Structure formats: structure tokens, C-alpha cells
Amino acid sequence: MQTDIDPRTLIGRKAYDRDGHKIGTVDEVYLDDATGEPEWAAVRTGLFGRDAFVPLEPSRVEDQALHVPYERSLIKDAPDFGVGRHLSPEQEFQLYRHYGLDLPGSSAPPADQDYGSVADGDG
């Protein structure tokens, strides 16, 4: 995880893809449930766009902006879970799979595992 990113200062920063193209603006930062470290950023992709989730590891903050090491098309095609809600383990698994990242802690959740409903925005 990207431990040197302060989520309070990340919101509102511009975000760029690996080629330096603007993706949008960081809307929210999601913390890891176990460690409390910043794990995902929701980036607003345009005036009437949606929020695309991007991993904060291996992204970096440089020149007052978030630089995400993926193509803009991959970022914009990320699963859409909306913002303001807690990400379930299954949703996180989908994001890790989308970006081709290894899951922290090794194995993927079982396909038939029931994770219940998504939180109602209270945390």
C-alpha cells in the first residue's frame, strides 16, 4: 500500500494516467479496513462522468497530482461501484483483478462467498 499518501491532502488533486493524460480529479480516498492505510482513490472522470477507482499502490503523488501507472481507457473501464460507500471484499477483488494486481494476503475470495450488502455510506 502507498503509505506516504495523506488522504486528507489527496482529495481535489488532479489525476493523470501513465502517459500524462488527465483522468480527472480525486473525489474520495478509501482506506484499508485492516491497516487504515490509503488503498484506493475514486477519480471523477469528467464533468458528467463517473468516479473510477484507481489503486494507490503503485500510483504516486508528484507535482501536486496523482499519477496512476495505467492507461486512461483501463481506468475508465474499471468497475463502477459508486462512491460514498464501503467497498466490500468482493468489490475490492474485482478491482484487483481489473488492474491485474496481486491480492494482499495471497488468495482470492471464494467465488461462492456471500459478503452481504454494501454499507449505506456510514463507514
PDB file of C-alpha atoms in Angstrom:
ATOM      1  CA  MET A   1       0.000   0.000   0.000  1.00  0.00           C
ATOM      2  CA  GLN A   2       1.000   3.586  -0.564  1.00  0.00           C
ATOM      3  CA  THR A   3       1.818   4.630   2.996  1.00  0.00           C
ATOM      4  CA  ASP A   4       3.285   8.038   2.140  1.00  0.00           C
ATOM      5  CA  ILE A   5      -0.010   9.413   0.764  1.00  0.00           C
ATOM      6  CA  ASP A   6      -2.038  11.593   3.128  1.00  0.00           C
ATOM      7  CA  PRO A   7      -5.688  11.049   2.128  1.00  0.00           C
ATOM      8  CA  ARG A   8      -6.697  14.452   3.506  1.00  0.00           C
ATOM      9  CA  THR A   9      -4.451  16.241   1.021  1.00  0.00           C
ATOM     10  CA  LEU A  10      -5.163  13.949  -1.938  1.00  0.00           C
ATOM     11  CA  ILE A  11      -8.830  14.900  -2.382  1.00  0.00           C
ATOM     12  CA  GLY A  12      -9.224  17.580  -5.020  1.00  0.00           C
ATOM     13  CA  ARG A  13      -5.907  16.863  -6.744  1.00  0.00           C
ATOM     14  CA  LYS A  14      -5.768  16.218 -10.476  1.00  0.00           C
ATOM     15  CA  ALA A  15      -5.087  12.651 -11.577  1.00  0.00           C
ATOM     16  CA  TYR A  16      -3.132  11.606 -14.666  1.00  0.00           C
ATOM     17  CA  ASP A  17      -2.675   8.278 -16.457  1.00  0.00           C
ATOM     18  CA  ARG A  18       0.673   6.676 -17.286  1.00  0.00           C
ATOM     19  CA  ASP A  19       1.008   8.751 -20.464  1.00  0.00           C
ATOM     20  CA  GLY A  20       0.365  12.051 -18.676  1.00  0.00           C
ATOM     21  CA  HIS A  21      -3.236  12.422 -19.897  1.00  0.00           C
ATOM     22  CA  LYS A  22      -5.619  13.928 -17.367  1.00  0.00           C
ATOM     23  CA  ILE A  23      -8.079  11.395 -15.979  1.00  0.00           C
ATOM     24  CA  GLY A  24      -9.965  13.712 -13.652  1.00  0.00           C
ATOM     25  CA  THR A  25      -9.948  14.853 -10.029  1.00  0.00           C
ATOM     26  CA  VAL A  26      -9.633  12.754  -6.876  1.00  0.00           C
ATOM     27  CA  ASP A  27     -13.087  12.677  -5.301  1.00  0.00           C
ATOM     28  CA  GLU A  28     -12.585  10.279  -2.376  1.00  0.00           C
ATOM     29  CA  VAL A  29      -9.906   8.103  -0.786  1.00  0.00           C
ATOM     30  CA  TYR A  30     -10.667   4.645   0.579  1.00  0.00           C
ATOM     31  CA  LEU A  31      -8.664   3.169   3.444  1.00  0.00           C
ATOM     32  CA  ASP A  32      -7.780  -0.455   4.032  1.00  0.00           C
ATOM     33  CA  ASP A  33     -10.062  -1.897   6.729  1.00  0.00           C
ATOM     34  CA  ALA A  34      -7.268  -3.767   8.487  1.00  0.00           C
ATOM     35  CA  THR A  35      -4.454  -1.203   8.392  1.00  0.00           C
ATOM     36  CA  GLY A  36      -6.202   2.141   7.914  1.00  0.00           C
ATOM     37  CA  GLU A  37      -3.750   2.960   5.098  1.00  0.00           C
ATOM     38  CA  PRO A  38      -4.959   4.628   1.864  1.00  0.00           C
ATOM     39  CA  GLU A  39      -5.698   1.903  -0.693  1.00  0.00           C
ATOM     40  CA  TRP A  40      -7.999   3.243  -3.441  1.00  0.00           C
ATOM     41  CA  ALA A  41      -8.887   6.649  -4.858  1.00  0.00           C
ATOM     42  CA  ALA A  42     -12.135   7.461  -6.615  1.00  0.00           C
ATOM     43  CA  VAL A  43     -11.353   9.798  -9.517  1.00  0.00           C
ATOM     44  CA  ARG A  44     -14.161  11.881 -11.053  1.00  0.00           C
ATOM     45  CA  THR A  45     -13.696  11.354 -14.800  1.00  0.00           C
ATOM     46  CA  GLY A  46     -15.159  14.464 -16.419  1.00  0.00           C
ATOM     47  CA  LEU A  47     -17.898  16.994 -15.855  1.00  0.00           C
ATOM     48  CA  PHE A  48     -20.719  14.472 -16.277  1.00  0.00           C
ATOM     49  CA  GLY A  49     -18.521  11.434 -15.737  1.00  0.00           C
ATOM     50  CA  ARG A  50     -18.451   8.883 -13.019  1.00  0.00           C
ATOM     51  CA  ASP A  51     -15.930   8.000 -10.374  1.00  0.00           C
ATOM     52  CA  ALA A  52     -13.352   5.413 -11.406  1.00  0.00           C
ATOM     53  CA  PHE A  53     -11.484   3.562  -8.675  1.00  0.00           C
ATOM     54  CA  VAL A  54      -7.697   3.521  -9.018  1.00  0.00           C
ATOM     55  CA  PRO A  55      -5.164   1.746  -6.802  1.00  0.00           C
ATOM     56  CA  LEU A  56      -2.928   3.994  -4.736  1.00  0.00           C
ATOM     57  CA  GLU A  57      -0.185   1.387  -4.930  1.00  0.00           C
ATOM     58  CA  PRO A  58       1.708   1.643  -7.319  1.00  0.00           C
ATOM     59  CA  SER A  59       0.423   5.181  -8.000  1.00  0.00           C
ATOM     60  CA  ARG A  60       2.456   8.162  -6.814  1.00  0.00           C
ATOM     61  CA  VAL A  61       1.920  11.793  -5.888  1.00  0.00           C
ATOM     62  CA  GLU A  62       4.194  14.096  -7.841  1.00  0.00           C
ATOM     63  CA  ASP A  63       3.940  17.801  -8.734  1.00  0.00           C
ATOM     64  CA  GLN A  64       0.766  18.152  -6.638  1.00  0.00           C
ATOM     65  CA  ALA A  65      -1.029  15.485  -8.732  1.00  0.00           C
ATOM     66  CA  LEU A  66      -1.798  11.768  -8.554  1.00  0.00           C
ATOM     67  CA  HIS A  67      -0.029   9.787 -11.279  1.00  0.00           C
ATOM     68  CA  VAL A  68      -1.610   6.391 -11.959  1.00  0.00           C
ATOM     69  CA  PRO A  69       0.537   3.893 -13.922  1.00  0.00           C
ATOM     70  CA  TYR A  70      -2.313   2.631 -16.127  1.00  0.00           C
ATOM     71  CA  GLU A  71      -3.835   3.734 -19.438  1.00  0.00           C
ATOM     72  CA  ARG A  72      -6.811   6.063 -19.286  1.00  0.00           C
ATOM     73  CA  SER A  73      -9.021   3.516 -21.095  1.00  0.00           C
ATOM     74  CA  LEU A  74      -8.326   0.837 -18.452  1.00  0.00           C
ATOM     75  CA  ILE A  75      -9.068   3.318 -15.658  1.00  0.00           C
ATOM     76  CA  LYS A  76     -12.328   4.457 -17.237  1.00  0.00           C
ATOM     77  CA  ASP A  77     -13.383   0.806 -17.704  1.00  0.00           C
ATOM     78  CA  ALA A  78     -12.877  -0.014 -14.012  1.00  0.00           C
ATOM     79  CA  PRO A  79     -15.916  -1.499 -12.233  1.00  0.00           C
ATOM     80  CA  ASP A  80     -18.358   1.207 -11.135  1.00  0.00           C
ATOM     81  CA  PHE A  81     -19.428   0.862  -7.501  1.00  0.00           C
ATOM     82  CA  GLY A  82     -20.463   4.451  -6.860  1.00  0.00           C
ATOM     83  CA  VAL A  83     -18.852   6.496  -4.115  1.00  0.00           C
ATOM     84  CA  GLY A  84     -19.638   7.241  -0.502  1.00  0.00           C
ATOM     85  CA  ARG A  85     -19.980   3.577   0.384  1.00  0.00           C
ATOM     86  CA  HIS A  86     -17.694   0.988   1.878  1.00  0.00           C
ATOM     87  CA  LEU A  87     -16.102  -1.369  -0.658  1.00  0.00           C
ATOM     88  CA  SER A  88     -16.931  -4.997   0.037  1.00  0.00           C
ATOM     89  CA  PRO A  89     -14.216  -7.674  -0.200  1.00  0.00           C
ATOM     90  CA  GLU A  90     -15.783  -8.880  -3.468  1.00  0.00           C
ATOM     91  CA  GLN A  91     -15.702  -5.361  -4.945  1.00  0.00           C
ATOM     92  CA  GLU A  92     -12.054  -4.986  -3.954  1.00  0.00           C
ATOM     93  CA  PHE A  93     -11.336  -8.373  -5.518  1.00  0.00           C
ATOM     94  CA  GLN A  94     -12.928  -7.153  -8.773  1.00  0.00           C
ATOM     95  CA  LEU A  95     -10.735  -4.039  -8.715  1.00  0.00           C
ATOM     96  CA  TYR A  96      -7.554  -6.034  -8.048  1.00  0.00           C
ATOM     97  CA  ARG A  97      -8.471  -8.381 -10.906  1.00  0.00           C
ATOM     98  CA  HIS A  98      -9.295  -5.452 -13.239  1.00  0.00           C
ATOM     99  CA  TYR A  99      -5.867  -3.872 -12.693  1.00  0.00           C
ATOM    100  CA  GLY A 100      -4.022  -7.210 -12.737  1.00  0.00           C
ATOM    101  CA  LEU A 101      -2.749  -6.720  -9.184  1.00  0.00           C
ATOM    102  CA  ASP A 102      -1.917  -9.417  -6.664  1.00  0.00           C
ATOM    103  CA  LEU A 103      -4.320  -9.597  -3.768  1.00  0.00           C
ATOM    104  CA  PRO A 104      -2.854  -8.596  -0.418  1.00  0.00           C
ATOM    105  CA  GLY A 105      -2.626 -11.636   1.809  1.00  0.00           C
ATOM    106  CA  SER A 106      -2.383 -14.038  -1.153  1.00  0.00           C
ATOM    107  CA  SER A 107      -5.570 -15.822  -2.176  1.00  0.00           C
ATOM    108  CA  ALA A 108      -8.747 -14.581  -3.806  1.00  0.00           C
ATOM    109  CA  PRO A 109     -12.080 -14.833  -2.001  1.00  0.00           C
ATOM    110  CA  PRO A 110     -14.131 -17.911  -2.826  1.00  0.00           C
ATOM    111  CA  ALA A 111     -16.479 -17.315  -5.750  1.00  0.00           C
ATOM    112  CA  ASP A 112     -19.494 -18.542  -3.786  1.00  0.00           C
ATOM    113  CA  GLN A 113     -18.752 -16.440  -0.695  1.00  0.00           C
ATOM    114  CA  ASP A 114     -21.657 -14.190   0.353  1.00  0.00           C
ATOM    115  CA  TYR A 115     -20.413 -10.778   1.505  1.00  0.00           C
ATOM    116  CA  GLY A 116     -23.802  -9.308   2.233  1.00  0.00           C
ATOM    117  CA  SER A 117     -24.921  -5.865   1.183  1.00  0.00           C
ATOM    118  CA  VAL A 118     -22.824  -2.798   0.592  1.00  0.00           C
ATOM    119  CA  ALA A 119     -22.713  -0.369   3.515  1.00  0.00           C
ATOM    120  CA  ASP A 120     -25.117   2.558   3.402  1.00  0.00           C
ATOM    121  CA  GLY A 121     -22.419   5.232   3.448  1.00  0.00           C
ATOM    122  CA  ASP A 122     -21.910   5.412   7.200  1.00  0.00           C
ATOM    123  CA  GLY A 123     -18.459   3.916   7.016  1.00  0.00           C
TER     124      GLY A 123
END
